[in-house]
Every structure is written in structure tokens, then in C-alpha cells.
mmCIF file of C-alpha atoms and ligand atoms in Angstrom:
data_model
loop_
_atom_site.group_PDB
_atom_site.id
_atom_site.type_symbol
_atom_site.label_atom_id
_atom_site.label_comp_id
_atom_site.label_asym_id
_atom_site.label_seq_id
_atom_site.Cartn_x
_atom_site.Cartn_y
_atom_site.Cartn_z
ATOM 1 C CA MET A 301 -18.824 6.008 -10.235
ATOM 2 C CA LYS A 302 -15.520 4.940 -11.786
ATOM 3 C CA ALA A 303 -12.141 4.900 -10.018
ATOM 4 C CA ILE A 304 -8.565 5.257 -11.187
ATOM 5 C CA ILE A 305 -5.776 3.582 -9.225
ATOM 6 C CA PRO A 306 -2.421 5.055 -10.250
ATOM 7 C CA ALA A 307 0.109 2.266 -9.708
ATOM 8 C CA ALA A 308 2.801 2.934 -12.284
ATOM 9 C CA GLY A 309 5.350 4.643 -10.013
ATOM 10 C CA LEU A 310 8.891 3.357 -9.644
ATOM 11 C CA GLY A 311 8.623 2.774 -5.892
ATOM 12 C CA THR A 312 12.221 3.872 -5.344
ATOM 13 C CA ARG A 313 11.818 4.248 -1.583
ATOM 14 C CA LEU A 314 11.003 0.552 -1.308
ATOM 15 C CA ARG A 315 14.167 -0.671 -2.968
ATOM 16 C CA PRO A 316 15.532 -3.312 -3.029
ATOM 17 C CA LEU A 317 12.080 -4.964 -2.805
ATOM 18 C CA THR A 318 10.926 -2.975 -5.843
ATOM 19 C CA TYR A 319 13.944 -3.878 -7.982
ATOM 20 C CA THR A 320 12.254 -7.155 -8.805
ATOM 21 C CA ARG A 321 8.583 -6.564 -7.967
ATOM 22 C CA PRO A 322 6.238 -3.608 -8.400
ATOM 23 C CA LYS A 323 5.202 -1.927 -5.147
ATOM 24 C CA PRO A 324 1.463 -2.685 -5.645
ATOM 25 C CA VAL A 325 2.071 -6.456 -5.543
ATOM 26 C CA LEU A 326 4.079 -6.448 -2.308
ATOM 27 C CA PRO A 327 2.030 -8.204 0.367
ATOM 28 C CA VAL A 328 0.742 -6.836 3.639
ATOM 29 C CA ALA A 329 -1.486 -8.950 5.882
ATOM 30 C CA GLY A 330 -1.705 -11.749 3.357
ATOM 31 C CA ALA A 331 -2.656 -9.815 0.209
ATOM 32 C CA PRO A 332 -0.909 -7.516 -2.281
ATOM 33 C CA ILE A 333 -1.289 -3.826 -1.428
ATOM 34 C CA ILE A 334 -3.317 -3.222 -4.591
ATOM 35 C CA VAL A 335 -5.759 -5.983 -3.684
ATOM 36 C CA HIS A 336 -6.492 -4.160 -0.423
ATOM 37 C CA ALA A 337 -7.082 -0.997 -2.506
ATOM 38 C CA LEU A 338 -9.486 -2.795 -4.862
ATOM 39 C CA ARG A 339 -11.394 -4.336 -1.969
ATOM 40 C CA THR A 340 -11.756 -0.886 -0.394
ATOM 41 C CA LEU A 341 -13.235 0.478 -3.628
ATOM 42 C CA LEU A 342 -15.589 -2.504 -3.976
ATOM 43 C CA HIS A 343 -16.735 -1.910 -0.413
ATOM 44 C CA ALA A 344 -17.599 1.678 -1.395
ATOM 45 C CA GLY A 345 -19.714 0.310 -4.272
ATOM 46 C CA ILE A 346 -17.166 1.071 -7.007
ATOM 47 C CA HIS A 347 -16.682 -1.862 -9.365
ATOM 48 C CA GLU A 348 -15.338 -0.158 -12.471
ATOM 49 C CA VAL A 349 -11.654 0.570 -11.999
ATOM 50 C CA ALA A 350 -8.756 1.578 -14.233
ATOM 51 C CA ILE A 351 -5.319 0.723 -12.883
ATOM 52 C CA ILE A 352 -2.503 2.822 -14.328
ATOM 53 C CA VAL A 353 0.499 0.532 -14.811
ATOM 54 C CA SER A 354 3.969 0.934 -16.292
ATOM 55 C CA ASP A 355 5.083 -1.180 -19.245
ATOM 56 C CA ALA A 356 7.344 -3.122 -16.872
ATOM 57 C CA THR A 357 4.763 -3.825 -14.160
ATOM 58 C CA ARG A 358 1.633 -4.559 -16.212
ATOM 59 C CA GLU A 359 2.023 -8.342 -16.225
ATOM 60 C CA GLU A 360 2.580 -8.813 -12.494
ATOM 61 C CA ILE A 361 -0.191 -6.426 -11.520
ATOM 62 C CA ALA A 362 -2.561 -8.223 -13.924
ATOM 63 C CA GLN A 363 -1.860 -11.518 -12.144
ATOM 64 C CA THR A 364 -2.993 -10.170 -8.766
ATOM 65 C CA LEU A 365 -6.416 -9.306 -10.204
ATOM 66 C CA GLU A 366 -7.442 -12.965 -10.002
ATOM 67 C CA LEU A 367 -7.806 -12.353 -6.266
ATOM 68 C CA VAL A 368 -10.568 -9.785 -6.841
ATOM 69 C CA PRO A 369 -12.773 -11.222 -9.621
ATOM 70 C CA GLU A 370 -15.698 -8.953 -8.629
ATOM 71 C CA ALA A 371 -13.831 -5.856 -9.828
ATOM 72 C CA ARG A 372 -14.123 -4.876 -13.515
ATOM 73 C CA VAL A 373 -10.574 -3.728 -14.099
ATOM 74 C CA THR A 374 -9.042 -2.049 -17.151
ATOM 75 C CA LEU A 375 -5.254 -1.740 -17.220
ATOM 76 C CA ILE A 376 -3.929 1.450 -18.810
ATOM 77 C CA ASN A 377 -0.219 1.852 -19.574
ATOM 78 C CA GLN A 378 1.610 5.000 -18.566
ATOM 79 C CA HIS A 379 4.673 4.603 -20.765
ATOM 80 C CA GLU A 380 6.741 7.213 -18.917
ATOM 81 C CA GLN A 381 6.458 7.935 -15.209
ATOM 82 C CA LEU A 382 5.899 11.666 -15.480
ATOM 83 C CA GLY A 383 4.024 12.092 -12.217
ATOM 84 C CA LEU A 384 0.675 11.467 -10.607
ATOM 85 C CA GLY A 385 -1.095 14.202 -12.602
ATOM 86 C CA HIS A 386 0.150 12.610 -15.816
ATOM 87 C CA ALA A 387 -0.971 9.153 -14.616
ATOM 88 C CA VAL A 388 -4.507 10.498 -14.075
ATOM 89 C CA LEU A 389 -4.537 12.229 -17.464
ATOM 90 C CA THR A 390 -3.635 8.895 -19.102
ATOM 91 C CA ALA A 391 -7.104 7.623 -18.140
ATOM 92 C CA ARG A 392 -9.007 10.574 -19.654
ATOM 93 C CA ALA A 393 -10.624 8.649 -22.515
ATOM 94 C CA TRP A 394 -11.568 5.772 -20.215
ATOM 95 C CA VAL A 395 -13.255 8.122 -17.716
ATOM 96 C CA GLY A 396 -15.218 10.022 -20.376
ATOM 97 C CA GLN A 397 -17.679 12.619 -19.107
ATOM 98 C CA ASN A 398 -18.341 11.019 -15.740
ATOM 99 C CA PRO A 399 -17.290 12.066 -12.243
ATOM 100 C CA PHE A 400 -14.633 9.744 -10.885
ATOM 101 C CA CYS A 401 -12.297 9.155 -7.980
ATOM 102 C CA VAL A 402 -8.553 8.608 -7.798
ATOM 103 C CA TYR A 403 -7.302 6.189 -5.158
ATOM 104 C CA LEU A 404 -3.538 5.933 -4.787
ATOM 105 C CA GLY A 405 -2.659 2.270 -5.121
ATOM 106 C CA ASP A 406 -0.317 2.307 -2.123
ATOM 107 C CA ASN A 407 -2.713 3.920 0.400
ATOM 108 C CA LEU A 408 -4.837 2.274 3.070
ATOM 109 C CA PHE A 409 -7.757 3.858 4.947
ATOM 110 C CA GLU A 410 -9.101 2.256 8.134
ATOM 111 C CA HIS A 411 -12.683 3.215 7.367
ATOM 112 C CA GLY A 412 -12.472 2.979 3.596
ATOM 113 C CA VAL A 413 -13.410 5.676 1.109
ATOM 114 C CA SER A 414 -17.231 5.755 1.225
ATOM 115 C CA PRO A 415 -17.424 8.986 3.313
ATOM 116 C CA PHE A 416 -15.535 10.946 0.624
ATOM 117 C CA ILE A 417 -17.582 9.547 -2.241
ATOM 118 C CA GLU A 418 -20.860 10.202 -0.437
ATOM 119 C CA ARG A 419 -19.791 13.787 0.279
ATOM 120 C CA PHE A 420 -18.851 14.322 -3.366
ATOM 121 C CA GLN A 421 -22.165 12.916 -4.589
ATOM 122 C CA GLN A 422 -24.187 14.947 -2.063
ATOM 123 C CA ASP A 423 -22.566 18.365 -2.549
ATOM 124 C CA SER A 424 -21.430 18.141 -6.206
ATOM 125 C CA PRO A 425 -18.278 20.263 -5.856
ATOM 126 C CA ALA A 426 -15.485 20.213 -8.462
ATOM 127 C CA ALA A 427 -13.422 18.044 -6.126
ATOM 128 C CA VAL A 428 -13.328 16.417 -2.691
ATOM 129 C CA ILE A 429 -9.863 15.778 -1.303
ATOM 130 C CA ALA A 430 -9.073 13.515 1.665
ATOM 131 C CA LEU A 431 -6.974 15.348 4.264
ATOM 132 C CA VAL A 432 -5.121 13.992 7.232
ATOM 133 C CA GLU A 433 -3.389 15.701 10.163
ATOM 134 C CA VAL A 434 0.314 14.901 10.198
ATOM 135 C CA PRO A 435 3.060 16.005 12.594
ATOM 136 C CA ASP A 436 5.473 17.023 9.793
ATOM 137 C CA PRO A 437 3.608 18.187 6.668
ATOM 138 C CA THR A 438 6.756 19.198 4.726
ATOM 139 C CA ALA A 439 6.897 15.838 2.925
ATOM 140 C CA PHE A 440 3.294 16.080 1.650
ATOM 141 C CA GLY A 441 0.907 18.159 -0.415
ATOM 142 C CA VAL A 442 -0.554 20.529 2.187
ATOM 143 C CA ALA A 443 -3.950 22.287 2.217
ATOM 144 C CA GLN A 444 -4.962 25.719 3.447
ATOM 145 C CA LEU A 445 -8.643 25.815 4.362
ATOM 146 C CA GLU A 446 -11.465 28.296 4.898
ATOM 147 C CA GLY A 447 -14.136 26.263 6.613
ATOM 148 C CA GLU A 448 -14.286 23.100 4.546
ATOM 149 C CA ARG A 449 -13.157 24.771 1.366
ATOM 150 C CA ILE A 450 -9.553 24.386 0.258
ATOM 151 C CA THR A 451 -8.190 27.782 -0.757
ATOM 152 C CA ARG A 452 -4.627 26.750 -1.549
ATOM 153 C CA LEU A 453 -2.607 23.575 -2.015
ATOM 154 C CA VAL A 454 1.171 23.408 -1.945
ATOM 155 C CA GLU A 455 3.384 20.421 -2.693
ATOM 156 C CA LYS A 456 6.056 19.668 -0.049
ATOM 157 C CA PRO A 457 6.170 23.230 1.384
ATOM 158 C CA LYS A 458 9.149 24.442 3.430
ATOM 159 C CA VAL A 459 6.692 26.530 5.480
ATOM 160 C CA PRO A 460 3.425 24.550 5.572
ATOM 161 C CA PRO A 461 0.186 26.593 5.671
ATOM 162 C CA SER A 462 -1.401 23.933 7.957
ATOM 163 C CA ASN A 463 -0.743 20.436 9.280
ATOM 164 C CA LEU A 464 -3.345 18.960 6.904
ATOM 165 C CA ALA A 465 -1.706 16.731 4.324
ATOM 166 C CA VAL A 466 -3.377 15.433 1.190
ATOM 167 C CA ALA A 467 -4.074 11.708 1.633
ATOM 168 C CA GLY A 468 -4.439 9.392 -1.349
ATOM 169 C CA LEU A 469 -8.121 9.793 -2.234
ATOM 170 C CA TYR A 470 -9.545 12.421 -4.586
ATOM 171 C CA CYS A 471 -12.978 12.779 -6.223
ATOM 172 C CA PHE A 472 -13.202 14.886 -9.375
ATOM 173 C CA THR A 473 -15.478 16.028 -12.139
ATOM 174 C CA PRO A 474 -13.872 15.588 -15.597
ATOM 175 C CA GLU A 475 -12.989 19.315 -15.571
ATOM 176 C CA VAL A 476 -9.721 18.366 -13.845
ATOM 177 C CA PHE A 477 -8.553 16.888 -17.183
ATOM 178 C CA ASP A 478 -8.870 20.331 -18.809
ATOM 179 C CA VAL A 479 -6.571 21.722 -16.120
ATOM 180 C CA LEU A 480 -4.108 18.832 -16.384
ATOM 181 C CA ASP A 481 -3.965 19.086 -20.162
ATOM 182 C CA GLY A 482 -1.316 21.655 -21.036
ATOM 183 C CA MET A 483 -0.259 22.213 -17.418
ATOM 184 C CA PRO A 484 3.554 22.597 -17.035
ATOM 185 C CA PRO A 485 5.597 20.144 -14.944
ATOM 186 C CA SER A 486 6.711 21.202 -11.469
ATOM 187 C CA ALA A 487 10.261 22.117 -10.427
ATOM 188 C CA ARG A 488 10.984 18.410 -9.836
ATOM 189 C CA GLY A 489 9.901 17.656 -13.402
ATOM 190 C CA GLU A 490 6.603 15.895 -12.567
ATOM 191 C CA TYR A 491 3.017 16.710 -13.466
ATOM 192 C CA GLU A 492 1.555 17.125 -9.981
ATOM 193 C CA ILE A 493 -2.035 16.393 -9.067
ATOM 194 C CA THR A 494 -1.771 19.142 -6.418
ATOM 195 C CA ASP A 495 -1.052 21.690 -9.202
ATOM 196 C CA ALA A 496 -4.183 20.527 -11.026
ATOM 197 C CA ILE A 497 -6.278 20.944 -7.874
ATOM 198 C CA GLN A 498 -4.759 24.400 -7.363
ATOM 199 C CA GLY A 499 -5.763 25.109 -10.977
ATOM 200 C CA LEU A 500 -9.384 24.192 -10.170
ATOM 201 C CA ILE A 501 -9.273 26.553 -7.171
ATOM 202 C CA GLU A 502 -7.918 29.341 -9.387
ATOM 203 C CA ARG A 503 -10.800 28.773 -11.796
ATOM 204 C CA GLY A 504 -13.088 29.578 -8.867
ATOM 205 C CA ARG A 505 -14.317 26.014 -8.479
ATOM 206 C CA THR A 506 -15.308 24.541 -5.114
ATOM 207 C CA VAL A 507 -12.720 22.115 -3.782
ATOM 208 C CA LEU A 508 -13.703 20.584 -0.459
ATOM 209 C CA GLY A 509 -11.321 19.049 2.045
ATOM 210 C CA GLN A 510 -12.613 16.194 4.142
ATOM 211 C CA ARG A 511 -10.676 14.761 7.043
ATOM 212 C CA VAL A 512 -9.850 11.087 7.229
ATOM 213 C CA CYS A 513 -11.447 9.258 10.161
ATOM 214 C CA GLY A 514 -9.371 6.492 11.732
ATOM 215 C CA TRP A 515 -5.921 5.575 10.532
ATOM 216 C CA TRP A 516 -4.466 6.235 7.112
ATOM 217 C CA LYS A 517 -1.295 4.668 5.804
ATOM 218 C CA ASP A 518 0.808 5.497 2.782
ATOM 219 C CA THR A 519 2.963 2.424 2.207
ATOM 220 C CA GLY A 520 5.846 4.285 0.568
ATOM 221 C CA ARG A 521 8.743 3.151 2.785
ATOM 222 C CA PRO A 522 9.751 -0.192 4.337
ATOM 223 C CA ALA A 523 8.643 0.831 7.855
ATOM 224 C CA ASP A 524 5.218 1.733 6.390
ATOM 225 C CA LEU A 525 4.768 -1.820 5.102
ATOM 226 C CA LEU A 526 5.333 -3.141 8.621
ATOM 227 C CA ASP A 527 2.896 -0.569 10.036
ATOM 228 C CA ALA A 528 0.276 -1.414 7.412
ATOM 229 C CA ASN A 529 0.702 -5.113 8.129
ATOM 230 C CA ARG A 530 0.223 -4.453 11.843
ATOM 231 C CA LEU A 531 -2.851 -2.257 11.355
ATOM 232 C CA LEU A 532 -4.536 -4.762 9.042
ATOM 233 C CA LEU A 533 -3.674 -7.787 11.194
ATOM 234 C CA GLU A 534 -5.392 -6.031 14.122
ATOM 235 C CA ARG A 535 -8.658 -6.762 12.306
ATOM 236 C CA ILE A 536 -8.270 -10.411 11.272
ATOM 237 C CA THR A 537 -10.747 -13.020 12.368
ATOM 238 C CA PRO A 538 -9.181 -16.138 13.891
ATOM 239 C CA ASP A 539 -9.475 -19.218 11.711
ATOM 240 C CA LEU A 540 -7.619 -22.374 12.701
ATOM 241 C CA GLN A 541 -8.027 -25.040 10.054
ATOM 242 C CA GLY A 542 -4.561 -26.450 9.511
ATOM 243 C CA GLU A 543 -2.858 -29.173 11.514
ATOM 244 C CA VAL A 544 -1.506 -27.924 14.847
ATOM 245 C CA ALA A 545 0.541 -30.484 16.814
ATOM 246 C CA ASP A 546 2.313 -30.098 20.187
ATOM 247 C CA SER A 547 1.958 -26.341 19.814
ATOM 248 C CA GLN A 548 0.477 -23.373 21.613
ATOM 249 C CA VAL A 549 -1.593 -20.935 19.570
ATOM 250 C CA THR A 550 -3.027 -17.850 21.258
ATOM 251 C CA GLY A 551 -4.724 -14.674 20.062
ATOM 252 C CA ARG A 552 -6.047 -14.001 16.586
ATOM 253 C CA VAL A 553 -4.337 -16.471 14.291
ATOM 254 C CA VAL A 554 -5.187 -17.693 10.796
ATOM 255 C CA ILE A 555 -3.880 -21.128 9.822
ATOM 256 C CA PRO A 556 -5.332 -22.384 6.517
ATOM 257 C CA ALA A 557 -6.059 -26.089 6.050
ATOM 258 C CA SER A 558 -2.933 -26.613 3.968
ATOM 259 C CA ALA A 559 -0.583 -25.110 6.603
ATOM 260 C CA ARG A 560 1.110 -27.105 9.368
ATOM 261 C CA VAL A 561 2.339 -26.015 12.801
ATOM 262 C CA THR A 562 4.462 -28.422 14.877
ATOM 263 C CA ARG A 563 6.157 -27.996 18.296
ATOM 264 C CA SER A 564 5.775 -24.224 18.039
ATOM 265 C CA LYS A 565 4.318 -21.247 19.818
ATOM 266 C CA ILE A 566 2.281 -18.645 17.946
ATOM 267 C CA VAL A 567 1.022 -15.459 19.573
ATOM 268 C CA GLY A 568 -1.406 -13.544 17.330
ATOM 269 C CA PRO A 569 -2.266 -11.588 15.437
ATOM 270 C CA VAL A 570 -0.497 -13.871 12.981
ATOM 271 C CA LEU A 571 -1.553 -14.839 9.482
ATOM 272 C CA LEU A 572 -0.164 -17.892 7.692
ATOM 273 C CA GLY A 573 -0.578 -18.448 3.956
ATOM 274 C CA GLU A 574 -1.379 -21.672 2.104
ATOM 275 C CA GLY A 575 1.102 -24.505 2.609
ATOM 276 C CA VAL A 576 3.180 -22.737 5.264
ATOM 277 C CA VAL A 577 5.236 -24.986 7.546
ATOM 278 C CA ILE A 578 6.145 -23.828 11.074
ATOM 279 C CA GLU A 579 8.320 -26.203 13.098
ATOM 280 C CA ASP A 580 10.070 -25.770 16.455
ATOM 281 C CA ALA A 581 9.502 -22.052 16.048
ATOM 282 C CA TYR A 582 8.044 -18.996 17.726
ATOM 283 C CA LEU A 583 5.908 -16.532 15.762
ATOM 284 C CA GLY A 584 5.145 -13.318 17.603
ATOM 285 C CA PRO A 585 2.412 -10.715 17.101
ATOM 286 C CA PHE A 586 1.976 -8.907 13.789
ATOM 287 C CA THR A 587 3.650 -11.462 11.583
ATOM 288 C CA SER A 588 2.316 -12.592 8.235
ATOM 289 C CA VAL A 589 3.854 -15.458 6.347
ATOM 290 C CA GLY A 590 3.328 -15.898 2.616
ATOM 291 C CA PRO A 591 2.291 -19.136 0.872
ATOM 292 C CA GLY A 592 4.774 -21.992 0.775
ATOM 293 C CA SER A 593 7.190 -20.499 3.310
ATOM 294 C CA VAL A 594 8.980 -22.543 5.957
ATOM 295 C CA ILE A 595 10.007 -21.294 9.397
ATOM 296 C CA ARG A 596 11.934 -23.891 11.373
ATOM 297 C CA GLN A 597 13.926 -23.544 14.603
ATOM 298 C CA ALA A 598 13.593 -19.778 14.457
ATOM 299 C CA GLU A 599 11.744 -16.896 16.096
ATOM 300 C CA VAL A 600 10.006 -14.217 14.037
ATOM 301 C CA GLU A 601 7.956 -11.262 15.247
ATOM 302 C CA HIS A 602 6.410 -8.112 13.718
ATOM 303 C CA SER A 603 7.501 -9.064 10.214
ATOM 304 C CA VAL A 604 6.233 -9.722 6.713
ATOM 305 C CA VAL A 605 7.578 -12.895 5.136
ATOM 306 C CA ASP A 606 6.681 -13.209 1.455
ATOM 307 C CA ALA A 607 6.016 -16.451 -0.452
ATOM 308 C CA GLU A 608 8.301 -19.505 -0.467
ATOM 309 C CA ALA A 609 10.847 -18.027 1.914
ATOM 310 C CA ARG A 610 12.861 -20.244 4.302
ATOM 311 C CA ILE A 611 13.931 -19.127 7.764
ATOM 312 C CA GLU A 612 15.839 -21.827 9.617
ATOM 313 C CA CYS A 613 18.117 -22.526 12.578
ATOM 314 C CA LEU A 614 18.510 -18.989 13.892
ATOM 315 C CA HIS A 615 20.127 -18.064 17.186
ATOM 316 C CA THR A 616 18.482 -14.637 17.420
ATOM 317 C CA ARG A 617 14.885 -13.487 16.921
ATOM 318 C CA LEU A 618 13.953 -11.750 13.670
ATOM 319 C CA GLN A 619 11.911 -8.627 14.307
ATOM 320 C CA ASP A 620 10.720 -5.775 12.017
ATOM 321 C CA CYS A 621 11.807 -7.734 8.940
ATOM 322 C CA LEU A 622 10.620 -7.735 5.354
ATOM 323 C CA ILE A 623 11.658 -10.999 3.727
ATOM 324 C CA GLY A 624 11.224 -11.298 -0.030
ATOM 325 C CA VAL A 625 9.956 -14.143 -2.217
ATOM 326 C CA ARG A 626 12.187 -17.246 -2.009
ATOM 327 C CA ALA A 627 14.625 -15.433 0.305
ATOM 328 C CA GLN A 628 16.500 -17.649 2.748
ATOM 329 C CA VAL A 629 17.733 -16.792 6.226
ATOM 330 C CA ARG A 630 19.745 -19.568 7.862
ATOM 331 C CA GLY A 631 21.810 -19.831 11.010
ATOM 332 C CA GLY A 632 25.362 -21.073 10.585
ATOM 333 C CA ARG A 633 25.948 -24.735 11.416
ATOM 334 C CA THR A 634 29.722 -24.711 11.305
ATOM 335 C CA VAL A 635 32.545 -23.020 13.214
ATOM 336 C CA PRO A 636 33.805 -20.344 13.086
ATOM 337 C CA ARG A 637 30.403 -18.665 13.490
ATOM 338 C CA THR A 638 30.719 -16.172 10.702
ATOM 339 C CA HIS A 639 28.008 -14.332 8.791
ATOM 340 C CA LYS A 640 27.801 -15.459 5.184
ATOM 341 C CA LEU A 641 25.698 -13.002 3.199
ATOM 342 C CA ILE A 642 24.452 -12.833 -0.351
ATOM 343 C CA LEU A 643 22.781 -9.436 -0.442
ATOM 344 C CA SER A 644 21.317 -7.817 -3.526
ATOM 345 C CA ASP A 645 21.964 -4.148 -4.294
ATOM 346 C CA ALA A 646 20.687 -1.670 -1.704
ATOM 347 C CA SER A 647 19.710 -4.386 0.788
ATOM 348 C CA THR A 648 19.695 -3.544 4.484
ATOM 349 C CA ILE A 649 20.575 -5.890 7.335
ATOM 350 C CA GLU A 650 21.180 -5.246 10.989
ATOM 351 C CA LEU A 651 23.305 -7.870 12.743
ATOM 352 C CA ALA A 652 22.908 -8.412 16.484
HETATM 353 P P1 LIG B 2117 4.606 8.075 -5.154
HETATM 354 O O1 LIG B 2117 4.792 9.517 -5.009
HETATM 355 O O2 LIG B 2117 4.488 7.261 -3.908
HETATM 356 O O3 LIG B 2117 5.761 7.494 -6.060
HETATM 357 O O4 LIG B 2117 3.340 7.869 -6.066
HETATM 358 P P2 LIG B 2117 6.228 6.003 -6.265
HETATM 359 O O5 LIG B 2117 6.897 5.909 -7.577
HETATM 360 O O6 LIG B 2117 5.127 5.027 -6.030
HETATM 361 O O7 LIG B 2117 7.295 5.776 -5.095
HETATM 362 P P3 LIG B 2117 8.720 6.453 -4.823
HETATM 363 O O8 LIG B 2117 8.452 7.887 -4.449
HETATM 364 O O9 LIG B 2117 9.580 6.307 -6.065
HETATM 365 O O10 LIG B 2117 9.252 5.637 -3.688
HETATM 366 C C1 LIG B 2117 2.026 7.829 -5.539
HETATM 367 C C2 LIG B 2117 1.178 6.900 -6.386
HETATM 368 O O11 LIG B 2117 1.107 7.380 -7.727
HETATM 369 C C3 LIG B 2117 1.549 6.409 -8.652
HETATM 370 C C4 LIG B 2117 2.419 5.458 -7.820
HETATM 371 O O12 LIG B 2117 2.424 4.165 -8.389
HETATM 372 C C5 LIG B 2117 1.757 5.498 -6.461
HETATM 373 O O13 LIG B 2117 0.686 4.576 -6.360
HETATM 374 N N1 LIG B 2117 2.291 7.061 -9.753
HETATM 375 C C6 LIG B 2117 3.242 7.987 -9.495
HETATM 376 C C7 LIG B 2117 1.975 6.739 -11.066
HETATM 377 O O14 LIG B 2117 1.079 5.897 -11.341
HETATM 378 N N2 LIG B 2117 2.651 7.339 -12.077
HETATM 379 C C8 LIG B 2117 3.625 8.266 -11.851
HETATM 380 O O15 LIG B 2117 4.209 8.787 -12.830
HETATM 381 C C9 LIG B 2117 3.919 8.600 -10.519
#
């Protein structure tokens, strides 16, 4: 079976991080989000994948593929971001006459996607859609069910027909392309995948809903990245290879051979990237630090620090932070103790 990963969206909810980097390459738990997605598909036995990219993001997404050489990836450009349905339609020729699945490039499933694929292959419906119970379904595509069959799907309903939201995994026969082709855009001007699924239902086709087991995470907003990082770090296997001197390391911690920890305390789960330097510092649970970063005389907890960042000489602990590539956070060394900030557009900081 082939898979499409739509990853061409603008990622507006993750600005300012997505002003300079596409959402799929942002790291959680030591790897870009899209690499986690590819590994999930490989685990389900799917090796042939098309990633839908925008003209602007193609290059950077292509670079991350080196991390998953086992996947046979084709990049397909979606020149205009006209919605998820349009992104899927862009891959029509690549899919051909085969059944396929669509895995949203910013979604994570605790137990992977095999159960949905197996169900689709066993029962041969027109579609299998992953569904997840959510407390407030109004921000999602929502399903109405009769038994396991979806009888209606509505995008972001004011009055939801159930609390079952559409999660980011769909299996389809190529018939969905016939529905997508010629379908009008929605009120918000996008070609919606939910409208295409509704179209299949209206053609009398069987569309099955299958509930997600375990956690599911859509990494659309900054807090979701922190959650995803936490959930994935829960599962890391400790691996202490780097030099650890005069330090205390407890819990599940990964320190690669090229990283160095001196006069510090680390309480896992914590994941350090290649070449990371930790000195006179405290790293608390659920922190991942990207390659080449330095944390010195500072305390960091429940945070994602991207590559080559520097965090030094802080008087307060950083918590719930997303720190971008080559970003620097330094404590003042001079009086008066003022805050000197260089913040890019739409940045957020909270000062103690
Ligand atoms: P989202 O609805 O999360 O949109 O798309 P987005 O652009 O990523 O993020 P926001 O809403 O602006 O913050 C779900 C998935 O579909 C892809 C996205 O890349 C994401 O993986 N997508 C969306 C496309 O590939 N093309 C589109 O035109 C729209």
C-alpha cells in the first residue's frame, strides 16, 4: 500500500517558528515531526510514500529524508495551498489505481497506524477513517455513526453530532479522487477532505470509522509540540555514552558520545543531541536539546531546544519553552538588570 503525507500547509498557528522553517521539520523528541510520521508508516509496512510539499518548503523537507533512508519517498509540489482535499488530489497520478492511505504529516499516534490499515485491507470499504473522542469537537471534522459506519461528516460544526473527531489517518480506494475532482471549495475557500468523504457516503459507499487506541496528537499549536515531545520522551530508552563529569543523571536520559555534561543535574526523560554541552546546569523532565546546543549556568525543564541554541547565565528556570535554531537566551551580567530583547515578529515571551 502507498501513503500520502500532506505537508504543504502554511502552519500559521505555529508562527513565529514557521516563519523560517516548515512545520514538518520542527523537532520533537530529537527528530523532525515528519520523520516520526515516516517511521510510523514504515512500522506499518508502508515504504512507498509521497510527501506533498509547497514550493517554499520542498528543499528543507527533502533534507530531513536522509534520516529515514528506508522510505522510498517522492516529493510532489502543491503550488497553492488550497486545502487538504486539494493536497490529496495533487497525488492522483502517483497513486494510480491502488488503494492508499493519507497520514497528516503533523499527527502522532501512540500505537501507530497498522490497526487502520489492517481493517481497511480486511473489510475493503471505500474508506476507513481514524476517529478520536475529544472534549470539544467544534474545532475538528466530526463524525456521526451508525454502528461502525460513518453516516455524516461535518467540518468544524457549531453543534457537533458526536464527540468523535476525525484524526489524521485515512485509508481510501482511488474513487475518492473522482469525488475530489470537480468538488467545490468550502465556505472558508478550501477543498476539504471531509467534504470528499461526505461525497463517498452520499454515493452510498461504506465509510468505516475506527477509534484511535492510546494517545493521538495533532501538533498544530505550540503547546501541542510540548505535549508531543513529552509523550514521545516517555518512551525513550536510556543511553549514556557521552562524558558525564561531577554530575547527577537520573531517569531515562540519552547522552550521545559526542555530548558532554559537567557539574550538572539531569532528571529524565531528557534527550540530548550530538555535540550538546551542558555545564553547571539543571535539565528537568521532558526536555530535548538539539545538536550543537549549549546550556550553561541555567535551568531548563519541559522544553524543546532546537539545534545550536545557547542558554546561559539565567536567574530563573525556563519551563514550557520552544527555543529555535541558533536562538540565544542569556542572563544579564550588568546593572541595571534590564531585559534586552531581540524578538522576531509574533514571538511570545513571558517574563517572571
Ligand atoms: P492544517 O489544517 O493543520 O493546516 O493541515 P496547516 O497549514 O498545517 O496549519 P495552520 O492551520 O495554518 O496552523 C493539516 C495537514 O494538511 C497539510 C498540512 O501541511 C498539514 O500536515 N496541508 C494543508 C497541505 O498539505 N496542503 C494544504 O493546502 C493544506
